[in-house]
mmCIF file of C-alpha atoms in Angstrom:
data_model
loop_
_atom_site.group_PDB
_atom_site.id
_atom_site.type_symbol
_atom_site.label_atom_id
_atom_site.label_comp_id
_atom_site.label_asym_id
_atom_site.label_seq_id
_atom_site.Cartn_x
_atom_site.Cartn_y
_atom_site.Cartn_z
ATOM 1 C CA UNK A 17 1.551 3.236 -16.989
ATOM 2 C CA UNK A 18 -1.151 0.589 -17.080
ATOM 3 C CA UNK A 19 -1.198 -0.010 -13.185
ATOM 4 C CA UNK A 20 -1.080 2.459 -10.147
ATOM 5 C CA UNK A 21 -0.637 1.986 -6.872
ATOM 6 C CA UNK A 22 -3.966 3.879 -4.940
ATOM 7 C CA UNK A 23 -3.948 3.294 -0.892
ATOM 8 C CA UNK A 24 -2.101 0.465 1.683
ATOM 9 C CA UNK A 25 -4.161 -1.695 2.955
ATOM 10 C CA UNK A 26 -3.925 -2.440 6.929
ATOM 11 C CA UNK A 27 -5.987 -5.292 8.327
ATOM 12 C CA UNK A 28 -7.152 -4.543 11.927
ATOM 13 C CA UNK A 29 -8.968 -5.794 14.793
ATOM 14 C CA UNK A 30 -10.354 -2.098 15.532
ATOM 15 C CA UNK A 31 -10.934 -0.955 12.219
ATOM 16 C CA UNK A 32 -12.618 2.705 13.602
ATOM 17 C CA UNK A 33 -9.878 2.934 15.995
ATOM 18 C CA UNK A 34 -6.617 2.598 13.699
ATOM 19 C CA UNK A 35 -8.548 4.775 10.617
ATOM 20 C CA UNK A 36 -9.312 7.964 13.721
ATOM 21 C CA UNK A 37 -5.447 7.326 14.683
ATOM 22 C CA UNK A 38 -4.086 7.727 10.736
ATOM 23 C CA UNK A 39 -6.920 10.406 10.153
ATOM 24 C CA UNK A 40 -5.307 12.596 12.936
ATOM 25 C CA UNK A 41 -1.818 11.733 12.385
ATOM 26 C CA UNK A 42 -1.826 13.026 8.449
ATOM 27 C CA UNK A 43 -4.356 15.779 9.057
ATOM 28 C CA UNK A 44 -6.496 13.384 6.753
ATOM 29 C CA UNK A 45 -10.285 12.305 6.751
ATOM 30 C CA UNK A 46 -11.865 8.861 7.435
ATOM 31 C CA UNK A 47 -14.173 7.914 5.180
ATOM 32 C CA UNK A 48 -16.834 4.801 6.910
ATOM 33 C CA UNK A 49 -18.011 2.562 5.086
ATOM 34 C CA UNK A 50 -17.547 -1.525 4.283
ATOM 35 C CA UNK A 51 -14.359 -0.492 4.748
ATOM 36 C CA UNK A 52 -12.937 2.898 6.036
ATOM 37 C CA UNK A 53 -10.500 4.596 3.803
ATOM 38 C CA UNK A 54 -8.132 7.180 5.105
ATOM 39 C CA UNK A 55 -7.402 10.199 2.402
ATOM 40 C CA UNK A 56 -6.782 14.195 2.128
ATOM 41 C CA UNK A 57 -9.667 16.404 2.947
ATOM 42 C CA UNK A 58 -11.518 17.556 0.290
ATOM 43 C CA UNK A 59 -14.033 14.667 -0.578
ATOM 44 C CA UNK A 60 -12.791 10.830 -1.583
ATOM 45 C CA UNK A 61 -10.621 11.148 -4.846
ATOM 46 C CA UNK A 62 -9.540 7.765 -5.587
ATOM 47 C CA UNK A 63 -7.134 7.508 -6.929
ATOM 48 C CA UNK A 64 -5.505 10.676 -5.637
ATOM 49 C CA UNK A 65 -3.080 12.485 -8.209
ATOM 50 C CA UNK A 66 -0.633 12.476 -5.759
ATOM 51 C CA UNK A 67 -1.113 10.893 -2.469
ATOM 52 C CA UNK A 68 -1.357 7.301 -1.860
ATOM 53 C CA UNK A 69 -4.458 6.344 0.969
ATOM 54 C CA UNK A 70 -4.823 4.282 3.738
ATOM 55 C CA UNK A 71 -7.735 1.760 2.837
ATOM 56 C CA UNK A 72 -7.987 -0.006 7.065
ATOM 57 C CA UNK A 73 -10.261 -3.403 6.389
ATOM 58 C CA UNK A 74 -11.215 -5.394 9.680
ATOM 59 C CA UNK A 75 -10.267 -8.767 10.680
ATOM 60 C CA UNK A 76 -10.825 -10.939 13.972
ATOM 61 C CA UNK A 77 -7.633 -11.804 15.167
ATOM 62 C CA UNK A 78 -4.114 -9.791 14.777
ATOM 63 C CA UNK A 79 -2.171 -10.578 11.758
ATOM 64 C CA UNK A 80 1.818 -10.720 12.295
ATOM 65 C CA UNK A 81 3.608 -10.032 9.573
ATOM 66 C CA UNK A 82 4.408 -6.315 9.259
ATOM 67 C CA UNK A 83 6.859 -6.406 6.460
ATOM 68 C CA UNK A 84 5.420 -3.347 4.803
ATOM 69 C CA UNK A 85 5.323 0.458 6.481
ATOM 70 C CA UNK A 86 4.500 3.899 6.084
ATOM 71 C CA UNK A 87 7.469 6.393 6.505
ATOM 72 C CA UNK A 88 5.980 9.586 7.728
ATOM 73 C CA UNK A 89 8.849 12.076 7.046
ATOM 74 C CA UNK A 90 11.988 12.301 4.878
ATOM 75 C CA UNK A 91 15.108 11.535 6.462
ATOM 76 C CA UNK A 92 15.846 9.334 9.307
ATOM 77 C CA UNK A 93 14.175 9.354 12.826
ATOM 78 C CA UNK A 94 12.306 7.257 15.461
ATOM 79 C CA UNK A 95 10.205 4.539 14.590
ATOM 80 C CA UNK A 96 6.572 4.671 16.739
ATOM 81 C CA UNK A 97 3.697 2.501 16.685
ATOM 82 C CA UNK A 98 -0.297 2.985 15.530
ATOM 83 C CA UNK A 99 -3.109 1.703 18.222
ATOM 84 C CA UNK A 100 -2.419 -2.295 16.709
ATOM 85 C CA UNK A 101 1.042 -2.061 16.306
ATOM 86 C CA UNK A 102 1.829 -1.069 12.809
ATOM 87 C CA UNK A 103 5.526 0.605 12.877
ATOM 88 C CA UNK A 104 5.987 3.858 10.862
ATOM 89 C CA UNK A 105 9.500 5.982 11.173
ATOM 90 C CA UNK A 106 8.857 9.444 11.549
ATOM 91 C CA UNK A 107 11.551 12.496 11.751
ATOM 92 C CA UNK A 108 11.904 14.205 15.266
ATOM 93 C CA UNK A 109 8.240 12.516 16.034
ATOM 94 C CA UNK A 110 6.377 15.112 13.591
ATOM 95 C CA UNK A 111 4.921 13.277 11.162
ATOM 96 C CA UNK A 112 4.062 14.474 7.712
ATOM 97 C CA UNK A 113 1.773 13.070 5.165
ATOM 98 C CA UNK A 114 2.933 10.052 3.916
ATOM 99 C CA UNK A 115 6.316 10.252 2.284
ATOM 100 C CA UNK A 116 7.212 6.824 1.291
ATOM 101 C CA UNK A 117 6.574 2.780 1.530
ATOM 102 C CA UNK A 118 9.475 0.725 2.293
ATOM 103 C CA UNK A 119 9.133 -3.042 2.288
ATOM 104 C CA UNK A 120 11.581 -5.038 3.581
ATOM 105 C CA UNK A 121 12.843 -8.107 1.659
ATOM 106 C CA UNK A 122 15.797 -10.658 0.793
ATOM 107 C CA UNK A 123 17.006 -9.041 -2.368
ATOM 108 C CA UNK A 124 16.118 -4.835 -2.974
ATOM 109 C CA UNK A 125 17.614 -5.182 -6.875
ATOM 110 C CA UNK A 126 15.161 -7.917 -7.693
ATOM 111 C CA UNK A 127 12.475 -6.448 -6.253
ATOM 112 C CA UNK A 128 12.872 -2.975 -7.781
ATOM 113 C CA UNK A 129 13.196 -4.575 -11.149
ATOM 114 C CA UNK A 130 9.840 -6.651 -10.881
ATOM 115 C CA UNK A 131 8.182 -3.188 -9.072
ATOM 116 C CA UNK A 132 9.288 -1.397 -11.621
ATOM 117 C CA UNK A 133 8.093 -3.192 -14.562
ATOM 118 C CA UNK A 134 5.176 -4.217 -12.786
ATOM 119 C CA UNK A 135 3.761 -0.172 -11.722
ATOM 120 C CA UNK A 136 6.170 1.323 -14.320
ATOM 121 C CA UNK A 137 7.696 4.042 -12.061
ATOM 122 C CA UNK A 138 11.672 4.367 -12.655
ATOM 123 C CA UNK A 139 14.449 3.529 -10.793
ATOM 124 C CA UNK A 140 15.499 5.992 -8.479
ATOM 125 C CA UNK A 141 18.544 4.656 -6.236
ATOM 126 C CA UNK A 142 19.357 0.650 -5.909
ATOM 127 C CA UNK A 143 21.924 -1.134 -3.569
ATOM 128 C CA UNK A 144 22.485 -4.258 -2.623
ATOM 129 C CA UNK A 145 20.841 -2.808 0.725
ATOM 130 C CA UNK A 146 18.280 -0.440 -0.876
ATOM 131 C CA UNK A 147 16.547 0.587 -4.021
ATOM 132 C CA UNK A 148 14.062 3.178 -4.382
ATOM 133 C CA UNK A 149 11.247 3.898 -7.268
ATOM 134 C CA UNK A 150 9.570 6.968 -7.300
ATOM 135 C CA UNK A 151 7.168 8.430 -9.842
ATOM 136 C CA UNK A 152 4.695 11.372 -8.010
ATOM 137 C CA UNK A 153 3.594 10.919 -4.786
ATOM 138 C CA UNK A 154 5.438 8.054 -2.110
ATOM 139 C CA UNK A 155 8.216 6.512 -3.382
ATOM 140 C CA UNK A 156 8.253 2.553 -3.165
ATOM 141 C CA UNK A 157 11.759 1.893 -1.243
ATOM 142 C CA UNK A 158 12.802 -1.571 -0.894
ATOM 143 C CA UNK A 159 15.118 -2.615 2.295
ATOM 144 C CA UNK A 160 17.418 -5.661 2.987
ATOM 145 C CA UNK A 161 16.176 -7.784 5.127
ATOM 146 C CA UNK A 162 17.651 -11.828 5.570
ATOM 147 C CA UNK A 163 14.721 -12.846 7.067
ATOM 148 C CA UNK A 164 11.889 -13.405 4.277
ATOM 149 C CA UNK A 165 8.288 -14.002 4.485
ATOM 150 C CA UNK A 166 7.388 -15.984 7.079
ATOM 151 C CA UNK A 167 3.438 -15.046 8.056
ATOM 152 C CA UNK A 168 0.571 -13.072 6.151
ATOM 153 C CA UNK A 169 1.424 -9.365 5.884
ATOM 154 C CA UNK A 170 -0.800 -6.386 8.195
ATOM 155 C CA UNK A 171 -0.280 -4.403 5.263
ATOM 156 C CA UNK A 172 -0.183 -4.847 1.245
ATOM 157 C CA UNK A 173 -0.644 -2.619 -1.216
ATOM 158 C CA UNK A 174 -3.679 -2.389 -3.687
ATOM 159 C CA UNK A 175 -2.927 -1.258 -7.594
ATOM 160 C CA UNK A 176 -5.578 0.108 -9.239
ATOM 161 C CA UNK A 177 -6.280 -0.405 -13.171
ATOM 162 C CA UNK A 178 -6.371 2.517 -15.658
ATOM 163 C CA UNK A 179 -6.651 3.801 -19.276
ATOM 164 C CA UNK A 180 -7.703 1.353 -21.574
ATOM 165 C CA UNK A 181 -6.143 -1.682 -19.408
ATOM 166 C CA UNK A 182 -8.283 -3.956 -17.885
ATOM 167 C CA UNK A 183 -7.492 -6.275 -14.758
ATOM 168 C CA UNK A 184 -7.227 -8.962 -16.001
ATOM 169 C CA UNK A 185 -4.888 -8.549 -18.781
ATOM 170 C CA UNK A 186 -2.799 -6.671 -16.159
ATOM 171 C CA UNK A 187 -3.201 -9.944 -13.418
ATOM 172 C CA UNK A 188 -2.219 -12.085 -16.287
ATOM 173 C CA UNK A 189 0.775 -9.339 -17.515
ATOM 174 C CA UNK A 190 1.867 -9.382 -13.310
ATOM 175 C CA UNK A 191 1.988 -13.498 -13.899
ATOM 176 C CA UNK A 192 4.585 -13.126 -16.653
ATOM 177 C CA UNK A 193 6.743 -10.911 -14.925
ATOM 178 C CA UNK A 194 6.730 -13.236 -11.771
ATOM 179 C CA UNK A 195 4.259 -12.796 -9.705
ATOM 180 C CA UNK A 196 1.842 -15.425 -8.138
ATOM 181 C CA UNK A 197 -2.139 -15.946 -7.316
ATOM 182 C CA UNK A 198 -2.537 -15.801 -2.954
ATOM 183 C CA UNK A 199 -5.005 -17.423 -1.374
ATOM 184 C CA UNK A 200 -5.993 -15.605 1.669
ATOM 185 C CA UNK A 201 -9.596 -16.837 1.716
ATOM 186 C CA UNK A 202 -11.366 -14.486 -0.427
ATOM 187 C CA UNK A 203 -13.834 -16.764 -2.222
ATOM 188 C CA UNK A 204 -14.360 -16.350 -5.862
ATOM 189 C CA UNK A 205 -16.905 -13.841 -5.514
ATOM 190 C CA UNK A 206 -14.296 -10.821 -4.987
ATOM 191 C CA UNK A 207 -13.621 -7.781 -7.705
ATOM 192 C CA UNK A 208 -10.172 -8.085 -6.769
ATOM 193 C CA UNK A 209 -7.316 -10.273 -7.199
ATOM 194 C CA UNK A 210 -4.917 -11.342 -4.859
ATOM 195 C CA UNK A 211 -1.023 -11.837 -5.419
ATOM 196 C CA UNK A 212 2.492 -12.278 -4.283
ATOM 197 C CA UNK A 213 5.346 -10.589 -5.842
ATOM 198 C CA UNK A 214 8.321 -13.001 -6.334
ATOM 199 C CA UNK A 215 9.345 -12.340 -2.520
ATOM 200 C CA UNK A 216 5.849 -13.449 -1.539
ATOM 201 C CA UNK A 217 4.447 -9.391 -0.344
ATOM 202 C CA UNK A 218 0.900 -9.865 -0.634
ATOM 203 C CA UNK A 219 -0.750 -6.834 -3.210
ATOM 204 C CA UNK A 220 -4.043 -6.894 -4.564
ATOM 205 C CA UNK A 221 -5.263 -5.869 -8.712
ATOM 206 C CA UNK A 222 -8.622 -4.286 -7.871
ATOM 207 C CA UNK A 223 -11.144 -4.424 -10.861
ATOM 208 C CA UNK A 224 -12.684 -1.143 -10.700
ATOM 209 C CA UNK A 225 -12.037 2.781 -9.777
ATOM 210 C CA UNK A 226 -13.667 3.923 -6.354
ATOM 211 C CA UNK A 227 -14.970 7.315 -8.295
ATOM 212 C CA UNK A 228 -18.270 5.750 -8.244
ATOM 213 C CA UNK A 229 -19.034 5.474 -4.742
ATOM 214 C CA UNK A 230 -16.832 8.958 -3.971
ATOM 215 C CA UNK A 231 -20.175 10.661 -3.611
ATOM 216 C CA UNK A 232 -21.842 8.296 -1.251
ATOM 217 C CA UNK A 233 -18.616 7.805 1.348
ATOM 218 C CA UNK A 234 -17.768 11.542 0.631
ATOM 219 C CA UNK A 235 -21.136 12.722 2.712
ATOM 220 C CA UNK A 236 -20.306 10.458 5.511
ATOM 221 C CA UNK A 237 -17.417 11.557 6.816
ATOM 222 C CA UNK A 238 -15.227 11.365 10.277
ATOM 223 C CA UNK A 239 -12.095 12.830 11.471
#
């Protein structure tokens, strides 16, 4: 596969704050730095072989759509809150690393098929309520919802490039299959691009691997 997806992406008003609270939630490390990224222990691998990170960028005023979360266990359980307000269902409150990232939307089947072309990870389950993809790692789980996008997402996820791909033929291969440039003010100056799937989730194509900078953030770390 040409395209993987590498960490969610949760804007907040207390950056430090929200990367401590997922840090000590997972058992995880917090990383500082432009932005602080939330991993396993062991030194920044980006992306991980099998766990998908928490990348928390800062912002000035609360964003309201929360369309996208972060189910902390398998099976079904209460639903809690992070310090901003970011829901994430958890299994007899003990969560677990991350187990999957459900997004709720208007139609699961559609969504699953443009997922699953776009990240190439196979069809697992799919409803007319639910569909799941799962390759290693999270699964991607797509709920019902009748309500559709209404406001800019907390949280989107970021796909990361690899083998002999290169972002842009993959932003312009994404365009084909449905998906559509979002402006959400980032100039023209980025290394990423910005996009809606056909349901209007925001996701971002970022142009290069972290593995260069894992040194640097990897010897300035916080729990």
């Amino acid at each position: 596969m040409s395209l993987r997806p590498v960490q969610v992406n949760i804007k907040a008003v207390d950056p430090p704050a929200v990367a401590r609270f997922w840090a000590r939630a997972l058992g995880w490390t917090a990383y500082p730095g432009e932005t602080t990224y939330v991993g396993p222990t062991g030194g920044l691998r980006w992306p991980h072989p099998t766990a998908i990170g928490i990348d928390v960028v800062g912002v000035p005023a609360p964003v309201a759509g929360t369309r996208l979360r972060l189910r902390l266990s398998t099976g079904d359980g209460p639903t809690l809150t992070d310090p901003e307000g970011n829901e994430f269902p958890v299994r007899d409150g003990d969560p677990t690393p991350v187990s999957a990232i459900t997004l709720d939307c208007v139609d699961p089947r559609a969504m699953a098929d443009f997922w699953s072309r776009a990240i190439d990870w196979p069809l697992r389950e799919v409803t007319d309520e639910h569909a799941v993809l799962r390759a290693s790692g999270p699964s991607l789980e797509f709920h019902r919802s009748p309500v559709g996008r209404t406001a800019p997402d907390r949280l989107h996820l970021d796909l990361l490039p690899h083998g002999d791909t290169t972002s842009a033929a993959e932003v312009a291969r994404l365009r084909d299959l449905g998906a559509t440039d979002l402006d959400v003010g980032q100039g023209d100056d980025v290394s990423w691009t910005c996009l809606s799937d056909p349901e209007g989730h925001e996701f971002c194509v970022l142009a290069r691997p972290r593995s260069d900078v894992a040194e640097d953030l990897s010897s300035s770390t916080s729990d």
